[in-house]
Amino acid sequence: MTIAKKKPDPVRRIRRMVAIAAKKPGYGKHQLYAEIYDARGERISFGWNHAGRSDLLAHYVRHSKVDGTCAEAAAVIQALSRYRSVVGSTLLIARAKKPYRGGPVVSGIAYPCEGCRRLIRDFGILNAFYSTDDWGVEEYQVYKDEDT
């Protein structure tokens, strides 16, 4: 008998992800972490922002001088290399920040950049949730984007 996995609760999971993001090296002062879940609710990949850019992202970056990989893109790249598809999946994005030097880690706004919004749509990700200030969570409306 197989036990059906519950889909991740975005609010609860993103709050845990902020703590994970705080421990990741990050790129610059921003520490972002993303996870992708398949339709069954199983985590298929994760990624965080880091220096260096993949050839896959060349089409999605806004400026040629950008030399970094967003957490969302890193998670998609890992999923594609392992599972070949992210169609119909759910993306969760969390940002950790410190309001002042030496202060506690809190959640920050992790709204996807323009390139990542296109990446999310182009690769068929169905749902996307991101952290906001003060431990909030918002849903990104994938197919109701204002810049289409």
PDB file of C-alpha atoms in Angstrom:
ATOM      1  CA  MET A   1       0.000   0.000   0.000  1.00  0.00           C
ATOM      2  CA  THR A   2       1.431   3.367  -0.966  1.00  0.00           C
ATOM      3  CA  ILE A   3       0.818   6.431   1.102  1.00  0.00           C
ATOM      4  CA  ALA A   4      -0.108   9.504  -0.888  1.00  0.00           C
ATOM      5  CA  LYS A   5       2.122  12.472  -0.149  1.00  0.00           C
ATOM      6  CA  LYS A   6       0.464  15.693   0.874  1.00  0.00           C
ATOM      7  CA  LYS A   7       1.238  18.689  -1.277  1.00  0.00           C
ATOM      8  CA  PRO A   8       3.497  21.157   0.525  1.00  0.00           C
ATOM      9  CA  ASP A   9       1.811  23.952   2.451  1.00  0.00           C
ATOM     10  CA  PRO A  10       3.473  27.004   0.837  1.00  0.00           C
ATOM     11  CA  VAL A  11       3.264  29.180   3.956  1.00  0.00           C
ATOM     12  CA  ARG A  12       4.777  26.625   6.301  1.00  0.00           C
ATOM     13  CA  ARG A  13       7.389  25.453   3.799  1.00  0.00           C
ATOM     14  CA  ILE A  14       8.544  28.950   2.799  1.00  0.00           C
ATOM     15  CA  ARG A  15       9.013  29.888   6.450  1.00  0.00           C
ATOM     16  CA  ARG A  16      11.342  26.897   6.818  1.00  0.00           C
ATOM     17  CA  MET A  17      13.060  27.787   3.550  1.00  0.00           C
ATOM     18  CA  VAL A  18      13.987  31.258   4.867  1.00  0.00           C
ATOM     19  CA  ALA A  19      16.101  29.565   7.541  1.00  0.00           C
ATOM     20  CA  ILE A  20      17.713  27.385   4.850  1.00  0.00           C
ATOM     21  CA  ALA A  21      18.393  30.448   2.668  1.00  0.00           C
ATOM     22  CA  ALA A  22      20.128  32.178   5.575  1.00  0.00           C
ATOM     23  CA  LYS A  23      22.649  29.326   5.720  1.00  0.00           C
ATOM     24  CA  LYS A  24      23.378  29.267   1.983  1.00  0.00           C
ATOM     25  CA  PRO A  25      26.295  31.262   0.615  1.00  0.00           C
ATOM     26  CA  GLY A  26      24.126  33.437  -1.630  1.00  0.00           C
ATOM     27  CA  TYR A  27      25.348  35.887  -4.228  1.00  0.00           C
ATOM     28  CA  GLY A  28      26.044  39.364  -2.956  1.00  0.00           C
ATOM     29  CA  LYS A  29      23.937  40.370  -0.001  1.00  0.00           C
ATOM     30  CA  HIS A  30      20.782  38.597  -1.176  1.00  0.00           C
ATOM     31  CA  GLN A  31      20.203  35.028  -0.043  1.00  0.00           C
ATOM     32  CA  LEU A  32      17.458  33.315  -1.999  1.00  0.00           C
ATOM     33  CA  TYR A  33      16.454  29.665  -2.073  1.00  0.00           C
ATOM     34  CA  ALA A  34      13.911  27.908  -4.312  1.00  0.00           C
ATOM     35  CA  GLU A  35      12.327  24.453  -4.397  1.00  0.00           C
ATOM     36  CA  ILE A  36      10.273  22.744  -7.099  1.00  0.00           C
ATOM     37  CA  TYR A  37       7.581  20.173  -6.293  1.00  0.00           C
ATOM     38  CA  ASP A  38       5.945  17.883  -8.831  1.00  0.00           C
ATOM     39  CA  ALA A  39       2.185  17.372  -9.130  1.00  0.00           C
ATOM     40  CA  ARG A  40       2.301  14.633  -6.463  1.00  0.00           C
ATOM     41  CA  GLY A  41       3.875  17.000  -3.930  1.00  0.00           C
ATOM     42  CA  GLU A  42       7.344  15.461  -4.045  1.00  0.00           C
ATOM     43  CA  ARG A  43      10.332  17.811  -4.053  1.00  0.00           C
ATOM     44  CA  ILE A  44      12.229  17.280  -7.291  1.00  0.00           C
ATOM     45  CA  SER A  45      14.855  20.020  -7.059  1.00  0.00           C
ATOM     46  CA  PHE A  46      16.192  23.029  -5.214  1.00  0.00           C
ATOM     47  CA  GLY A  47      18.573  25.872  -5.941  1.00  0.00           C
ATOM     48  CA  TRP A  48      19.923  29.132  -4.579  1.00  0.00           C
ATOM     49  CA  ASN A  49      21.286  32.282  -6.148  1.00  0.00           C
ATOM     50  CA  HIS A  50      24.981  32.153  -6.960  1.00  0.00           C
ATOM     51  CA  ALA A  51      27.667  33.662  -9.156  1.00  0.00           C
ATOM     52  CA  GLY A  52      28.083  32.354 -12.694  1.00  0.00           C
ATOM     53  CA  ARG A  53      25.483  31.921 -15.372  1.00  0.00           C
ATOM     54  CA  SER A  54      24.286  28.899 -17.298  1.00  0.00           C
ATOM     55  CA  ASP A  55      23.866  28.933 -21.079  1.00  0.00           C
ATOM     56  CA  LEU A  56      20.194  28.096 -20.513  1.00  0.00           C
ATOM     57  CA  LEU A  57      19.732  31.494 -18.885  1.00  0.00           C
ATOM     58  CA  ALA A  58      21.262  33.587 -21.665  1.00  0.00           C
ATOM     59  CA  HIS A  59      17.813  33.991 -23.235  1.00  0.00           C
ATOM     60  CA  TYR A  60      16.210  35.080 -19.949  1.00  0.00           C
ATOM     61  CA  VAL A  61      18.648  37.632 -18.529  1.00  0.00           C
ATOM     62  CA  ARG A  62      17.801  41.271 -18.991  1.00  0.00           C
ATOM     63  CA  HIS A  63      21.324  42.648 -19.210  1.00  0.00           C
ATOM     64  CA  SER A  64      24.372  40.966 -20.715  1.00  0.00           C
ATOM     65  CA  LYS A  65      26.437  42.186 -17.755  1.00  0.00           C
ATOM     66  CA  VAL A  66      24.447  40.090 -15.293  1.00  0.00           C
ATOM     67  CA  ASP A  67      26.738  37.340 -14.072  1.00  0.00           C
ATOM     68  CA  GLY A  68      24.625  35.396 -11.634  1.00  0.00           C
ATOM     69  CA  THR A  69      22.002  32.710 -11.462  1.00  0.00           C
ATOM     70  CA  CYS A  70      18.701  33.298  -9.692  1.00  0.00           C
ATOM     71  CA  ALA A  71      17.469  30.692  -7.227  1.00  0.00           C
ATOM     72  CA  GLU A  72      14.453  29.917  -9.418  1.00  0.00           C
ATOM     73  CA  ALA A  73      16.622  29.315 -12.471  1.00  0.00           C
ATOM     74  CA  ALA A  74      19.066  27.156 -10.517  1.00  0.00           C
ATOM     75  CA  ALA A  75      16.180  24.968  -9.324  1.00  0.00           C
ATOM     76  CA  VAL A  76      14.792  24.643 -12.873  1.00  0.00           C
ATOM     77  CA  ILE A  77      18.227  23.718 -14.239  1.00  0.00           C
ATOM     78  CA  GLN A  78      18.645  21.029 -11.586  1.00  0.00           C
ATOM     79  CA  ALA A  79      15.137  19.660 -12.222  1.00  0.00           C
ATOM     80  CA  LEU A  80      15.723  19.511 -15.968  1.00  0.00           C
ATOM     81  CA  SER A  81      19.021  17.697 -15.517  1.00  0.00           C
ATOM     82  CA  ARG A  82      17.411  15.106 -13.237  1.00  0.00           C
ATOM     83  CA  TYR A  83      13.778  14.758 -14.356  1.00  0.00           C
ATOM     84  CA  ARG A  84      13.647  16.354 -17.822  1.00  0.00           C
ATOM     85  CA  SER A  85      10.412  18.272 -17.130  1.00  0.00           C
ATOM     86  CA  VAL A  86       8.896  20.733 -14.683  1.00  0.00           C
ATOM     87  CA  VAL A  87       5.541  21.069 -16.469  1.00  0.00           C
ATOM     88  CA  GLY A  88       2.684  21.315 -13.973  1.00  0.00           C
ATOM     89  CA  SER A  89       4.990  21.732 -10.984  1.00  0.00           C
ATOM     90  CA  THR A  90       4.943  24.166  -8.047  1.00  0.00           C
ATOM     91  CA  LEU A  91       7.785  26.593  -7.348  1.00  0.00           C
ATOM     92  CA  LEU A  92       8.478  28.036  -3.890  1.00  0.00           C
ATOM     93  CA  ILE A  93      10.926  30.942  -3.481  1.00  0.00           C
ATOM     94  CA  ALA A  94      12.252  32.314  -0.174  1.00  0.00           C
ATOM     95  CA  ARG A  95      14.554  35.215   0.665  1.00  0.00           C
ATOM     96  CA  ALA A  96      16.459  35.629   3.918  1.00  0.00           C
ATOM     97  CA  LYS A  97      17.665  39.042   5.005  1.00  0.00           C
ATOM     98  CA  LYS A  98      18.887  40.845   8.083  1.00  0.00           C
ATOM     99  CA  PRO A  99      17.246  44.206   8.709  1.00  0.00           C
ATOM    100  CA  TYR A 100      20.479  45.474  10.256  1.00  0.00           C
ATOM    101  CA  ARG A 101      24.027  44.188  10.727  1.00  0.00           C
ATOM    102  CA  GLY A 102      24.070  41.417  13.287  1.00  0.00           C
ATOM    103  CA  GLY A 103      20.283  41.384  13.453  1.00  0.00           C
ATOM    104  CA  PRO A 104      17.977  38.386  13.291  1.00  0.00           C
ATOM    105  CA  VAL A 105      17.191  36.680  10.010  1.00  0.00           C
ATOM    106  CA  VAL A 106      13.755  37.587   8.651  1.00  0.00           C
ATOM    107  CA  SER A 107      11.957  36.888   5.405  1.00  0.00           C
ATOM    108  CA  GLY A 108      12.176  39.303   2.513  1.00  0.00           C
ATOM    109  CA  ILE A 109      10.396  39.859  -0.775  1.00  0.00           C
ATOM    110  CA  ALA A 110      11.389  37.144  -3.264  1.00  0.00           C
ATOM    111  CA  TYR A 111       9.200  38.203  -6.199  1.00  0.00           C
ATOM    112  CA  PRO A 112      10.639  36.648  -9.393  1.00  0.00           C
ATOM    113  CA  CYS A 113      12.584  38.986 -11.689  1.00  0.00           C
ATOM    114  CA  GLU A 114      11.435  39.592 -15.274  1.00  0.00           C
ATOM    115  CA  GLY A 115      13.676  36.851 -16.692  1.00  0.00           C
ATOM    116  CA  CYS A 116      12.536  34.311 -14.109  1.00  0.00           C
ATOM    117  CA  ARG A 117       8.878  35.153 -14.732  1.00  0.00           C
ATOM    118  CA  ARG A 118       9.413  34.294 -18.406  1.00  0.00           C
ATOM    119  CA  LEU A 119      11.336  31.153 -17.423  1.00  0.00           C
ATOM    120  CA  ILE A 120       8.471  30.048 -15.144  1.00  0.00           C
ATOM    121  CA  ARG A 121       5.924  30.490 -17.946  1.00  0.00           C
ATOM    122  CA  ASP A 122       8.071  28.985 -20.703  1.00  0.00           C
ATOM    123  CA  PHE A 123       8.830  25.818 -18.759  1.00  0.00           C
ATOM    124  CA  GLY A 124       5.184  25.261 -17.756  1.00  0.00           C
ATOM    125  CA  ILE A 125       5.406  25.723 -13.996  1.00  0.00           C
ATOM    126  CA  LEU A 126       1.814  25.860 -12.812  1.00  0.00           C
ATOM    127  CA  ASN A 127       2.039  27.534  -9.379  1.00  0.00           C
ATOM    128  CA  ALA A 128       4.631  29.831  -7.822  1.00  0.00           C
ATOM    129  CA  PHE A 129       4.744  31.189  -4.272  1.00  0.00           C
ATOM    130  CA  TYR A 130       7.271  33.642  -2.845  1.00  0.00           C
ATOM    131  CA  SER A 131       8.120  35.088   0.541  1.00  0.00           C
ATOM    132  CA  THR A 132       7.328  38.693   1.439  1.00  0.00           C
ATOM    133  CA  ASP A 133       8.436  40.961   4.245  1.00  0.00           C
ATOM    134  CA  ASP A 134       7.259  40.121   7.761  1.00  0.00           C
ATOM    135  CA  TRP A 135       6.992  36.352   7.086  1.00  0.00           C
ATOM    136  CA  GLY A 136       4.215  36.658   4.543  1.00  0.00           C
ATOM    137  CA  VAL A 137       3.694  34.478   1.470  1.00  0.00           C
ATOM    138  CA  GLU A 138       2.147  35.562  -1.833  1.00  0.00           C
ATOM    139  CA  GLU A 139       1.146  33.579  -4.886  1.00  0.00           C
ATOM    140  CA  TYR A 140       2.607  34.693  -8.208  1.00  0.00           C
ATOM    141  CA  GLN A 141      -0.112  34.511 -10.853  1.00  0.00           C
ATOM    142  CA  VAL A 142       1.853  32.673 -13.547  1.00  0.00           C
ATOM    143  CA  TYR A 143      -0.566  33.176 -16.425  1.00  0.00           C
ATOM    144  CA  LYS A 144      -1.886  36.600 -15.405  1.00  0.00           C
ATOM    145  CA  ASP A 145       1.428  38.405 -15.683  1.00  0.00           C
ATOM    146  CA  GLU A 146       1.337  42.115 -16.367  1.00  0.00           C
ATOM    147  CA  ASP A 147       4.291  42.101 -18.793  1.00  0.00           C
ATOM    148  CA  THR A 148       2.956  39.643 -21.389  1.00  0.00           C
TER     149      THR A 148
END
